[in-house]
XYZ file of C-alpha atoms in Angstrom:
757
model
C -0.010 -0.088 0.164
C 1.179 3.628 -1.117
C 2.433 5.516 1.991
C 2.466 9.344 2.267
C 5.724 10.501 1.034
C 7.613 12.049 3.934
C 8.211 15.179 2.337
C 4.736 16.416 2.816
C 4.419 14.216 6.463
C 7.610 16.427 7.562
C 5.524 20.408 6.528
C 2.431 18.794 7.786
C 3.461 17.775 11.382
C 6.401 20.902 11.455
C 3.476 22.806 12.916
C 1.665 20.154 14.953
C 4.874 18.986 16.893
C 4.957 22.567 18.575
C 2.050 22.874 19.072
C 1.189 19.829 21.358
C 4.981 20.284 23.371
C 3.660 23.552 24.641
C 0.774 21.958 26.114
C 3.053 19.083 27.986
C 1.749 16.231 25.054
C 4.214 13.654 24.247
C 3.808 13.988 20.433
C 4.064 11.078 17.998
C 7.776 9.711 18.663
C 10.762 9.555 16.445
C 11.291 6.174 18.727
C 7.892 4.890 17.805
C 8.932 5.527 13.810
C 11.505 2.432 14.031
C 10.753 -0.618 12.396
C 10.274 -4.036 14.530
C 11.488 -7.377 12.160
C 8.791 -9.787 12.782
C 9.974 -12.740 11.296
C 10.570 -14.604 7.249
C 7.552 -13.216 5.042
C 6.658 -17.066 4.530
C 5.659 -17.222 8.690
C 3.309 -14.248 8.519
C 1.381 -15.186 5.676
C 1.366 -18.984 6.568
C -0.054 -16.787 10.101
C -2.844 -14.912 8.457
C -3.621 -18.422 5.896
C -4.468 -20.678 8.566
C -6.344 -18.657 10.289
C -8.041 -18.210 6.834
C -8.382 -21.902 6.434
C -11.968 -21.154 5.512
C -12.250 -18.270 3.006
C -15.832 -18.560 2.925
C -16.510 -18.065 6.919
C -17.275 -14.886 8.367
C -18.734 -16.319 11.872
C -15.260 -18.275 12.922
C -13.947 -17.111 16.004
C -10.717 -18.228 14.982
C -7.976 -15.177 14.880
C -4.466 -14.723 14.964
C -2.354 -13.081 16.609
C -1.046 -9.221 14.916
C 2.688 -8.109 15.516
C 2.843 -4.134 16.178
C 5.572 -2.624 17.330
C 4.153 -1.942 20.467
C 1.708 -4.678 22.700
C 0.319 -7.789 19.970
C -3.125 -7.523 19.122
C -5.532 -10.251 18.308
C -6.613 -9.297 15.312
C -8.924 -12.232 12.671
C -9.229 -12.449 8.898
C -12.473 -11.801 7.095
C -11.537 -11.287 3.473
C -9.624 -13.015 1.044
C -8.927 -12.823 -2.373
C -6.728 -12.732 -5.375
C -6.376 -10.391 -7.620
C -4.629 -10.431 -10.867
C -1.002 -11.191 -8.872
C -1.876 -9.605 -5.891
C -3.484 -11.587 -2.936
C -5.034 -9.762 -0.177
C -6.170 -10.438 3.087
C -8.011 -7.909 4.856
C -9.841 -7.880 8.889
C -9.900 -6.274 11.553
C -8.843 -6.029 15.184
C -10.783 -7.434 18.100
C -12.399 -5.479 20.795
C -11.912 -2.194 18.916
C -14.410 -0.663 16.306
C -14.190 0.322 13.374
C -10.627 -1.321 13.141
C -9.534 -2.457 9.644
C -6.388 -4.587 9.342
C -5.170 -5.248 5.362
C -2.145 -7.159 4.111
C -1.388 -7.237 -0.065
C 0.861 -9.970 -1.760
C 2.234 -8.997 -4.597
C 6.276 -10.030 -6.234
C 7.601 -11.878 -2.631
C 6.712 -8.684 -1.134
C 4.060 -7.387 1.581
C 2.264 -4.120 2.363
C -0.009 -3.941 4.692
C -1.974 -1.270 7.789
C -3.356 -2.048 10.551
C -5.541 1.286 11.290
C -7.157 1.706 14.869
C -9.499 4.576 14.743
C -12.131 4.699 18.053
C -7.656 4.151 19.401
C -6.007 6.593 16.739
C -3.519 4.679 16.413
C -2.250 3.167 13.141
C 0.842 0.619 12.259
C 2.905 -0.478 8.236
C 4.016 -3.805 7.556
C 6.383 -4.174 4.327
C 9.261 -6.338 3.227
C 12.834 -5.167 4.105
C 15.415 -5.856 1.533
C 16.149 -9.344 3.692
C 13.051 -10.584 2.776
C 11.690 -9.673 6.681
C 8.706 -8.575 7.714
C 9.016 -5.300 9.361
C 6.466 -3.250 11.757
C 6.542 0.263 12.710
C 3.837 2.759 13.809
C 2.477 5.054 11.413
C 0.722 8.604 12.668
C -2.608 8.190 12.618
C -3.233 12.025 10.069
C -1.336 10.007 7.546
C -2.794 7.050 7.439
C -6.725 8.379 7.528
C -8.665 11.331 7.892
C -9.503 11.073 10.995
C -12.684 12.886 13.354
C -13.922 14.794 10.654
C -16.381 16.590 12.388
C -20.594 15.371 11.644
C -22.915 17.585 10.981
C -25.526 17.734 13.900
C -28.054 19.972 11.663
C -28.359 16.540 9.468
C -29.707 13.312 11.615
C -29.046 9.813 11.275
C -30.785 8.374 8.470
C -32.242 4.937 9.367
C -34.114 3.665 6.480
C -33.781 4.206 3.152
C -34.302 8.314 1.902
C -36.243 8.944 -1.561
C -33.099 9.782 -3.822
C -33.668 10.834 -7.514
C -35.239 8.049 -9.421
C -32.171 5.263 -12.566
C -32.259 7.197 -14.448
C -32.718 10.911 -13.574
C -30.131 13.202 -15.719
C -28.438 14.048 -12.096
C -26.785 10.441 -12.377
C -25.053 11.752 -16.297
C -23.497 14.748 -15.558
C -19.208 15.660 -15.754
C -16.972 18.554 -15.200
C -14.139 17.048 -18.138
C -15.902 14.956 -20.162
C -13.363 12.536 -22.036
C -10.819 12.838 -18.912
C -9.113 9.478 -18.056
C -8.960 11.195 -14.135
C -12.741 10.540 -12.662
C -14.172 10.715 -9.215
C -17.381 9.507 -9.146
C -20.342 10.983 -6.332
C -21.803 8.232 -5.177
C -25.566 9.184 -4.030
C -27.395 6.228 -4.623
C -26.366 3.943 -1.943
C -23.745 0.471 -2.957
C -22.863 -1.972 -1.662
C -19.404 -2.812 -0.522
C -17.226 -5.663 0.005
C -13.473 -6.292 0.771
C -12.231 -2.471 0.814
C -9.892 -1.441 3.339
C -12.931 -0.828 5.445
C -15.234 -2.348 7.922
C -12.837 -4.958 8.582
C -13.300 -6.705 5.321
C -17.059 -7.177 5.993
C -19.619 -5.892 4.045
C -21.394 -2.361 4.121
C -24.875 -1.934 2.635
C -24.914 2.122 1.856
C -28.597 3.013 2.043
C -29.129 6.318 -0.431
C -28.374 9.844 0.679
C -31.416 12.040 0.666
C -31.027 14.291 -1.289
C -33.013 16.036 -4.262
C -32.509 15.987 -8.059
C -31.495 19.704 -7.407
C -29.561 19.689 -4.487
C -27.056 16.477 -6.547
C -26.795 19.600 -9.176
C -25.707 21.654 -6.426
C -22.790 19.171 -4.737
C -21.370 18.283 -7.962
C -21.253 21.736 -8.757
C -19.728 22.733 -5.330
C -16.927 19.781 -5.352
C -16.445 20.426 -9.630
C -15.507 23.866 -9.025
C -13.320 22.765 -6.491
C -11.126 20.195 -8.753
C -11.794 22.446 -11.916
C -8.370 22.965 -12.462
C -7.099 19.656 -13.003
C -7.534 17.324 -15.195
C -10.017 15.824 -13.112
C -13.447 14.274 -14.386
C -16.348 14.808 -11.281
C -18.749 12.960 -12.532
C -22.478 10.755 -11.404
C -22.187 8.714 -14.082
C -21.060 5.068 -12.697
C -20.859 3.573 -16.463
C -17.756 6.952 -16.644
C -16.325 5.629 -13.729
C -15.998 2.336 -14.571
C -14.848 2.650 -18.575
C -11.766 5.131 -15.984
C -8.160 2.870 -15.591
C -8.820 1.585 -11.929
C -5.548 3.456 -11.265
C -6.682 6.806 -12.025
C -10.498 6.739 -10.487
C -12.118 7.230 -6.833
C -15.679 6.720 -5.772
C -17.029 8.908 -2.781
C -19.946 7.182 -0.763
C -22.534 9.609 -0.133
C -25.471 7.354 2.562
C -26.044 8.149 6.103
C -24.853 4.514 6.801
C -21.437 5.205 8.461
C -20.730 1.805 9.926
C -16.993 2.856 7.884
C -16.181 5.229 10.738
C -19.595 5.827 13.473
C -19.754 9.429 14.787
C -17.695 10.715 11.898
C -18.708 13.111 9.198
C -16.322 11.447 6.028
C -13.641 9.632 5.929
C -10.817 8.743 3.438
C -7.729 6.791 3.692
C -4.639 9.422 2.543
C -3.529 9.191 -0.755
C -6.269 6.622 -1.558
C -6.686 7.334 -5.308
C -3.549 5.794 -6.677
C -4.195 2.563 -4.324
C -5.656 0.621 -7.492
C -8.115 -0.972 -5.685
C -11.754 1.040 -5.680
C -11.334 1.665 -1.815
C -13.918 4.370 -1.546
C -14.128 7.276 0.125
C -17.482 8.482 2.436
C -19.726 11.376 3.184
C -21.966 10.611 6.028
C -22.605 14.651 6.582
C -26.396 15.567 5.028
C -26.879 18.253 2.892
C -25.973 19.515 -0.249
C -23.840 22.285 1.115
C -22.534 19.976 3.938
C -22.290 17.191 2.396
C -20.151 18.764 -0.433
C -17.779 20.332 1.166
C -17.100 17.060 3.383
C -16.944 15.454 -0.238
C -14.047 17.998 -1.672
C -12.443 17.964 1.600
C -12.633 13.860 1.677
C -11.390 13.706 -2.315
C -8.330 16.237 -1.051
C -7.404 13.489 1.434
C -7.630 10.393 -1.187
C -5.456 13.038 -3.865
C -2.679 12.624 -0.779
C -3.671 16.153 1.465
C -3.081 16.309 4.579
C -5.320 18.488 7.467
C -5.455 22.377 7.720
C -5.530 23.119 11.420
C -3.737 25.644 14.116
C -1.531 25.748 16.143
C -2.902 28.125 18.551
C -5.746 27.175 19.777
C -4.584 23.752 18.495
C -7.033 22.224 16.384
C -6.712 19.953 13.897
C -9.427 21.478 11.995
C -9.362 25.353 11.392
C -13.204 26.188 10.030
C -11.921 30.147 8.657
C -12.800 33.469 8.933
C -16.418 34.497 7.760
C -15.172 35.413 4.373
C -12.903 32.460 3.430
C -11.900 28.247 4.865
C -9.827 25.957 3.839
C -11.695 22.823 2.420
C -8.897 20.871 4.259
C -10.507 21.883 7.622
C -13.759 22.826 7.219
C -15.297 24.765 5.128
C -19.309 23.825 6.114
C -20.537 27.485 6.808
C -18.128 29.582 4.451
C -17.845 30.644 1.367
C -15.583 30.084 -1.266
C -13.765 27.602 0.231
C -9.968 27.072 -0.960
C -7.297 24.804 -1.261
C -4.704 26.037 1.204
C -0.544 26.644 1.624
C -0.905 27.801 5.191
C -1.410 31.433 4.633
C -3.403 32.021 7.713
C -2.701 33.024 10.969
C -1.216 29.806 13.485
C -0.917 27.172 10.415
C -0.001 23.686 11.199
C -0.380 22.709 7.412
C 2.841 24.837 4.631
C 1.987 22.056 2.242
C 0.893 22.914 -1.298
C -2.442 21.925 -1.842
C -2.622 22.431 -5.626
C 0.814 21.157 -6.261
C 0.235 18.293 -4.410
C -3.126 17.364 -6.397
C -1.721 17.410 -9.506
C 1.170 15.564 -8.517
C -0.174 12.539 -7.971
C 0.036 9.730 -9.747
C -2.661 8.821 -12.308
C -0.766 5.585 -13.887
C 2.637 4.643 -14.081
C 3.550 7.078 -15.838
C 1.558 9.825 -15.752
C 0.003 12.592 -12.931
C -3.226 14.410 -12.994
C -1.592 17.393 -13.853
C -3.822 20.180 -14.422
C -6.633 21.406 -17.655
C -5.333 22.996 -21.216
C -5.592 26.529 -20.637
C -8.299 28.257 -22.854
C -6.563 31.231 -23.308
C -3.228 32.693 -23.822
C -1.640 35.183 -21.162
C -0.585 37.745 -23.205
C -2.018 40.210 -26.041
C 0.175 37.962 -28.726
C -1.858 34.623 -27.596
C -4.571 35.651 -27.117
C -8.193 34.359 -28.072
C -11.283 36.453 -29.889
C -13.556 37.095 -28.233
C -17.058 35.634 -29.019
C -19.958 38.671 -29.920
C -23.033 38.035 -32.041
C -23.928 41.192 -35.047
C -24.788 43.614 -32.148
C -22.032 43.223 -30.662
C -24.135 41.844 -27.207
C -20.916 38.957 -25.665
C -21.974 35.534 -26.087
C -21.866 34.038 -22.740
C -21.991 30.151 -23.820
C -19.303 30.557 -26.447
C -17.390 32.777 -23.761
C -16.426 30.596 -20.586
C -12.931 30.190 -19.520
C -10.920 28.548 -16.095
C -8.620 29.916 -14.101
C -6.660 27.050 -13.492
C -3.143 28.503 -10.838
C -2.626 31.886 -9.113
C -0.028 33.073 -12.186
C -2.697 31.617 -14.525
C -3.807 34.568 -16.466
C -6.533 34.403 -19.370
C -6.309 37.716 -22.193
C -8.828 37.823 -24.864
C -9.189 40.405 -27.880
C -11.956 42.553 -29.397
C -12.610 45.384 -32.093
C -14.347 48.009 -31.301
C -15.639 51.194 -33.918
C -15.865 53.462 -31.232
C -18.551 53.900 -28.384
C -19.705 51.961 -24.945
C -18.332 48.812 -23.903
C -19.458 47.441 -21.125
C -18.468 44.387 -19.862
C -19.010 41.882 -16.817
C -16.574 38.272 -15.308
C -18.610 36.177 -13.119
C -18.784 32.860 -11.744
C -20.446 29.855 -14.058
C -21.950 28.718 -10.111
C -22.131 32.553 -8.713
C -23.676 30.897 -4.708
C -20.256 28.572 -4.982
C -17.823 30.474 -7.033
C -14.192 29.683 -5.909
C -12.939 32.607 -8.295
C -12.325 36.272 -6.909
C -11.703 37.886 -10.765
C -9.996 41.150 -10.820
C -10.693 42.736 -14.612
C -8.123 45.182 -16.575
C -8.719 46.607 -19.720
C -6.176 47.624 -21.955
C -5.682 48.894 -25.856
C -3.052 47.952 -28.538
C -0.642 50.267 -26.927
C -0.906 48.278 -23.907
C -2.171 50.905 -21.337
C -4.645 50.403 -19.219
C -7.955 51.888 -20.422
C -10.244 50.363 -17.185
C -10.280 48.393 -14.563
C -11.757 46.351 -11.432
C -11.389 44.987 -8.306
C -13.697 45.194 -6.550
C -14.049 44.194 -3.000
C -17.962 43.764 -2.214
C -18.357 41.309 -5.082
C -16.296 38.120 -6.471
C -17.123 39.445 -10.309
C -15.714 42.328 -11.639
C -17.022 45.081 -14.094
C -15.739 47.330 -16.494
C -17.236 50.294 -18.468
C -15.821 52.496 -20.960
C -16.119 55.123 -23.672
C -13.174 53.642 -26.507
C -11.903 54.628 -29.614
C -11.828 52.595 -32.511
C -8.991 49.870 -31.806
C -8.373 46.274 -30.619
C -8.610 45.978 -27.339
C -7.432 43.032 -24.904
C -9.664 41.680 -21.761
C -6.743 40.934 -19.329
C -8.903 38.345 -16.501
C -6.731 37.150 -12.976
C -7.886 36.213 -9.816
C -7.201 38.111 -6.906
C -7.572 37.636 -2.868
C -9.315 39.774 -0.009
C -7.543 41.736 2.715
C -4.904 39.410 4.321
C -4.758 36.432 4.495
C -3.289 36.731 8.248
C -6.524 38.234 9.243
C -9.163 37.855 7.824
C -8.886 37.600 3.749
C -7.670 35.517 1.473
C -4.844 35.011 -1.452
C -4.992 34.440 -4.808
C -3.393 31.444 -4.062
C -6.628 29.196 -4.452
C -8.414 31.989 -6.275
C -9.086 29.941 -9.368
C -12.369 28.263 -11.244
C -14.547 28.847 -14.399
C -16.528 32.108 -15.286
C -18.412 33.510 -17.589
C -18.361 36.839 -19.992
C -21.250 38.921 -20.811
C -21.563 42.515 -21.950
C -21.498 44.327 -24.970
C -19.328 45.905 -27.339
C -19.945 48.820 -29.993
C -18.896 47.863 -33.563
C -20.476 47.373 -36.453
C -20.567 45.278 -39.056
C -20.229 44.734 -42.943
C -19.978 40.707 -44.671
C -19.337 40.949 -48.479
C -20.407 36.781 -48.247
C -22.682 35.083 -46.982
C -22.981 31.645 -45.282
C -24.443 30.089 -47.909
C -22.977 29.898 -51.566
C -23.493 32.824 -53.068
C -25.858 33.563 -55.772
C -23.814 35.351 -59.114
C -24.722 39.118 -59.011
C -23.401 38.590 -55.398
C -19.908 36.616 -55.953
C -17.764 36.427 -58.068
C -14.163 33.750 -58.636
C -11.797 34.875 -61.018
C -8.574 32.876 -61.248
C -6.066 35.566 -60.662
C -2.567 33.616 -62.263
C -2.081 33.028 -66.111
C -1.479 28.716 -66.952
C 1.797 28.919 -67.856
C 1.812 25.406 -69.027
C -0.643 26.100 -71.466
C 0.012 29.697 -72.383
C -3.868 30.449 -72.987
C -5.394 33.134 -70.510
C -6.682 33.262 -67.651
C -10.414 32.113 -67.207
C -12.920 34.897 -65.424
C -15.833 32.755 -65.374
C -18.399 34.033 -63.465
C -20.753 32.938 -61.565
C -21.024 30.863 -57.858
C -17.817 29.049 -57.549
C -17.340 28.497 -60.870
C -14.240 29.645 -62.165
C -11.910 26.352 -64.311
C -8.440 24.659 -62.938
C -5.564 27.201 -63.953
C -2.247 26.083 -62.582
C 0.540 27.727 -62.001
C 3.612 25.250 -60.900
C 1.727 22.998 -57.867
C -0.104 26.571 -57.101
C -3.318 27.987 -58.014
C -4.549 31.182 -56.453
C -8.364 33.341 -56.793
C -8.941 36.535 -56.287
C -13.130 36.040 -54.211
C -14.752 39.582 -55.349
C -17.892 40.003 -54.097
C -18.979 42.737 -56.849
C -18.039 46.352 -54.944
C -13.503 46.776 -53.626
C -13.612 47.784 -49.932
C -10.534 48.968 -47.915
C -8.850 47.679 -45.192
C -7.582 49.810 -42.440
C -5.059 48.991 -39.727
C -6.083 46.783 -37.566
C -9.116 45.246 -38.570
C -10.086 41.884 -37.918
C -11.385 40.222 -40.745
C -13.710 36.824 -39.488
C -13.088 34.436 -42.185
C -15.607 30.923 -42.284
C -14.664 28.091 -45.266
C -16.486 24.865 -45.206
C -14.740 22.656 -47.052
C -15.944 19.638 -48.208
C -13.755 15.874 -48.648
C -10.683 16.405 -50.703
C -9.170 13.204 -49.970
C -8.988 12.137 -53.762
C -7.539 15.442 -54.558
C -4.048 16.374 -52.484
C -4.103 19.530 -50.715
C -0.528 20.885 -48.927
C -2.105 23.998 -47.723
C -4.854 26.117 -48.054
C -3.704 30.743 -47.405
C -6.585 32.858 -46.621
C -4.663 36.474 -47.329
C -5.613 39.896 -49.185
C -4.750 40.795 -53.000
C -4.373 44.192 -54.666
C -6.529 43.380 -57.466
C -6.513 41.134 -60.301
C -3.719 40.109 -62.714
C -4.374 39.012 -66.055
C -1.042 38.256 -66.861
C 1.634 35.835 -66.518
C 2.775 36.485 -62.812
C 0.403 36.250 -59.246
C -0.485 38.703 -57.756
C 1.577 39.872 -54.507
C -1.276 38.883 -51.100
C -0.496 41.960 -48.559
C -0.816 42.431 -45.372
C -1.989 39.275 -42.922
C -1.935 35.798 -44.003
C -3.159 32.727 -42.272
C -2.473 28.984 -43.669
C -5.732 27.232 -42.971
C -6.136 25.223 -41.872
C -3.205 24.156 -39.170
C -1.375 21.567 -40.118
C -3.370 20.735 -43.417
C -3.289 16.980 -44.258
C -4.148 16.001 -48.177
C -6.791 13.511 -46.399
C -8.619 16.044 -43.956
C -12.422 18.123 -44.269
C -13.464 20.390 -41.742
C -15.229 23.354 -41.360
C -12.823 26.230 -40.005
C -13.167 30.351 -38.766
C -10.520 32.125 -39.267
C -9.249 35.340 -37.868
C -6.546 38.602 -40.204
C -5.734 41.458 -38.329
C -4.790 43.142 -41.364
C -1.896 45.745 -41.568
C -2.201 47.248 -45.205
C -4.222 50.371 -45.786
C -5.599 50.241 -48.851
C -8.364 49.019 -51.640
C -7.931 44.922 -51.794
C -9.573 41.500 -52.914
C -10.248 38.655 -50.237
C -7.205 35.857 -51.733
C -6.981 32.296 -51.183
C -4.564 29.663 -52.613
C -4.262 26.278 -53.089
C -1.111 24.594 -52.594
C -0.577 20.994 -54.473
C 1.796 18.704 -54.824
C 0.377 17.766 -58.070
C -1.544 19.567 -60.626
C -5.203 17.370 -60.535
C -7.947 19.305 -62.661
C -10.097 20.231 -60.892
C -13.148 23.199 -60.356
C -12.707 25.585 -57.123
C -16.170 24.669 -56.342
C -15.133 21.101 -55.523
C -12.833 22.684 -52.324
C -15.003 25.226 -50.914
C -18.884 24.414 -50.161
C -19.787 27.592 -48.059
C -18.235 30.901 -47.148
C -18.391 34.074 -44.860
C -16.765 36.864 -44.589
C -17.189 39.791 -42.108
C -15.586 42.968 -40.832
C -15.273 43.992 -37.355
C -15.644 42.453 -34.135
C -19.410 42.000 -34.497
C -19.272 39.213 -37.474
C -20.840 36.589 -35.765
C -24.323 35.271 -36.446
C -25.735 32.335 -34.229
C -23.117 29.695 -34.586
C -20.213 31.351 -36.502
C -16.736 31.530 -35.538
C -16.534 29.884 -32.273
C -12.691 29.196 -32.920
C -13.473 26.011 -32.335
C -11.098 23.047 -32.052
C -11.404 21.067 -34.688
C -9.324 17.807 -34.010
C -5.943 18.024 -35.767
C -4.344 14.549 -35.335
C -6.675 11.738 -34.295
C -11.182 12.943 -34.355
C -11.914 14.604 -37.656
C -15.118 15.716 -37.331
C -17.179 17.819 -40.634
C -19.380 19.666 -41.217
C -19.759 21.453 -38.441
C -21.609 23.560 -37.674
C -24.136 20.672 -39.363
C -28.307 20.565 -39.469
C -28.188 17.043 -39.042
C -25.374 14.465 -38.700
C -21.646 14.813 -38.146
C -19.525 12.942 -40.158
C -16.782 11.671 -38.677
C -13.143 9.787 -39.200
C -10.265 8.260 -36.634
C -7.240 8.771 -37.140
C -5.440 7.198 -33.910
C -7.110 4.292 -31.787
C -9.887 6.019 -29.354
C -10.901 4.509 -25.752
C -13.540 6.741 -25.390
C -15.305 9.427 -27.167
C -18.118 11.592 -24.677
C -20.443 14.471 -26.470
C -22.223 16.543 -24.248
C -23.950 19.699 -23.464
C -23.134 22.797 -22.076
C -24.717 21.149 -18.798
C -22.251 18.798 -18.686
C -24.374 16.031 -19.626
C -23.693 13.359 -21.015
C -25.463 12.684 -24.841
C -23.074 10.465 -26.186
C -20.100 8.059 -25.933
C -18.055 5.467 -27.765
C -15.729 3.278 -26.623
C -12.573 0.910 -28.403
C -12.808 2.402 -31.821
C -9.350 1.634 -34.449
C -7.623 4.203 -36.799
C -9.271 4.457 -39.723
C -12.828 3.752 -38.251
C -15.484 6.268 -39.433
C -19.062 6.953 -37.928
C -21.424 9.730 -37.962
C -24.138 10.349 -35.081
C -25.741 14.331 -34.276
C -29.894 12.989 -35.658
C -30.744 12.139 -31.698
C -29.321 15.570 -30.960
C -31.188 19.090 -31.049
C -30.200 22.647 -31.601
C -26.564 23.884 -29.622
C -23.422 23.737 -29.282
C -21.750 20.466 -27.357
C -18.067 19.728 -26.527
C -16.765 15.966 -28.047
C -13.938 15.049 -25.599
C -11.572 12.705 -27.102
C -8.914 9.680 -24.942
C -6.507 7.477 -26.481
C -4.977 4.376 -26.237
C -1.807 6.004 -26.276
C -3.166 8.550 -23.371
C -3.674 11.752 -25.286
C -6.742 13.556 -25.006
C -8.106 16.229 -26.952
C -11.686 18.817 -26.475
C -13.184 20.520 -28.914
C -16.929 21.818 -29.894
C -19.303 20.786 -32.823
C -22.498 23.210 -32.847
C -25.568 20.955 -34.273
C -27.290 24.463 -35.851
C -31.083 23.014 -36.442
């Protein structure tokens, strides 16, 4: 059984030893940590198997002597099982309620523990280099959550609770679909056998007394606490079962407190990596108190210790009116934060966030953080999505601050006028993120900022000159963490952006293939191979192919010229058809100063965007690109397609739909999501789609999950081999969905799809 890392133990115990020493109490001593030799591995195992002559017996009083580093104890084995190459013995200590003894034999070694909750004692068993079994006393606080406060306002439940019925949508909630790291919240009762609880005897846990709304609230609180990490907090049993055993944990919400009577909840420290589905437990009732207890116990399974104080001496610190540490108890405060002991008289300075992120999630990986969805500088900023009237779309502008150093930057272009922008938590009743907001112009000068002390949200308003602007979103603290405030250490979580931007929109080309009176495509290159002139066919996308080397350029004319001004953003959307049989090495989009009928191609001026990045000859996709021009003058939009060879085809074989709009307010109801169409594993087309989506798998897939914006799974598929194809979507209603893909090689990706009808 994995033991608590020594460096974490040292950090946590340093303050605790000082506090108890001041009271004259003898703390957990170095003497107690000395290992005591028991004997050979064979003799030790023989003692267990002799007592366990009848492994199916649950009532035999036959026991064995459990040797400890102190007094020996009478114990018995209640459960024996073999799981692959590991043999497990689970039992209890006679006369010690809620005690559990468990030993795991593998590869000629043994690891085990004896945990006596009532006596606050714990012993660790291991094999030394000589093959001898040793035992030493372990600090109980390094092994299990001890004496977590029971909520007196929620009396013990004795009959089955009216939990949400089977099939309810609340049993399919997910905070990060596709992640292999899964924390499952279990509210509908469980029958637990042969775990490291109750001496290996069964626990028939009753359902939790909670409504559907209560389940959603509890899930939201815990999801927000774990939002920064690469972890899927879910209520789905199917998602839990599909995750690797090494990287999943079930937290059972129940009034059945057999595992730890009179506790509010209980968990083994670091048990996320035990690889044996040992659950943790929540006994406290109520969606808020139960959820805070759940985050506390799940913090333990990720390796965290308790947050208390040295003066007054207490194992659990309840925080202040404005803040509380999750690993203390955060029932009565908002927000509840992970901590690194920045408050006064802290007994534990371990870095909660770093420990969770570094928890092993396989033999070679750790949990880690979510992928950052927005860059931290103006140059890596994300486009702020608005509609044609300049109203900011709250659904499409959602992000996550993952650490105290994470800053998310969004850009927009205003034609001048008033702007009003608010950044707020997506679950305002239980937010962890305290927002500080800064609006800067293209020169980096601050135009407006907000850091209110009376609210965790932040808003900025200003009257702007025409130009491009950048919105900086960061987490901040409140007051002094040594007093009654908190720092920005755990001011992290999910936010949404709302408001409006004064802008105008000019759409040069429609979404659907335009009529000939609206649109002319001109081949701007001379056919050098044949020496013939350029064919300029009027009509919608009807230009005969003319090659110039292995590259072609068409100028797209809208029937009128338009002026490109410095800094203007052009939102350009292409819907390409599948051209697997027509190899294209890349596509570029830019501006041309005119239509050339001679033997050379016109130069592209201003910014040029390669579309899409990493283009492959067998891909098909829908993609939006954005060009910020650095050229001033009258231009035409130009598209360049590059081939490895010269096929004789028409441009209409490539471009299906096209939309070109000028200005930050150019988006239609579903355009320009900056959707991350899968670059190297799963291709989806068309996107958006009115009916169904076509897919092509390019890497072996372990799991595909599609969820709505409430986190509810609406479609899933498992075990797809490379080159597989399938379609889906006819069962989906109109809206935006998140696709999460986990590949067999351990990599994963996510992107948006849009069902337009």
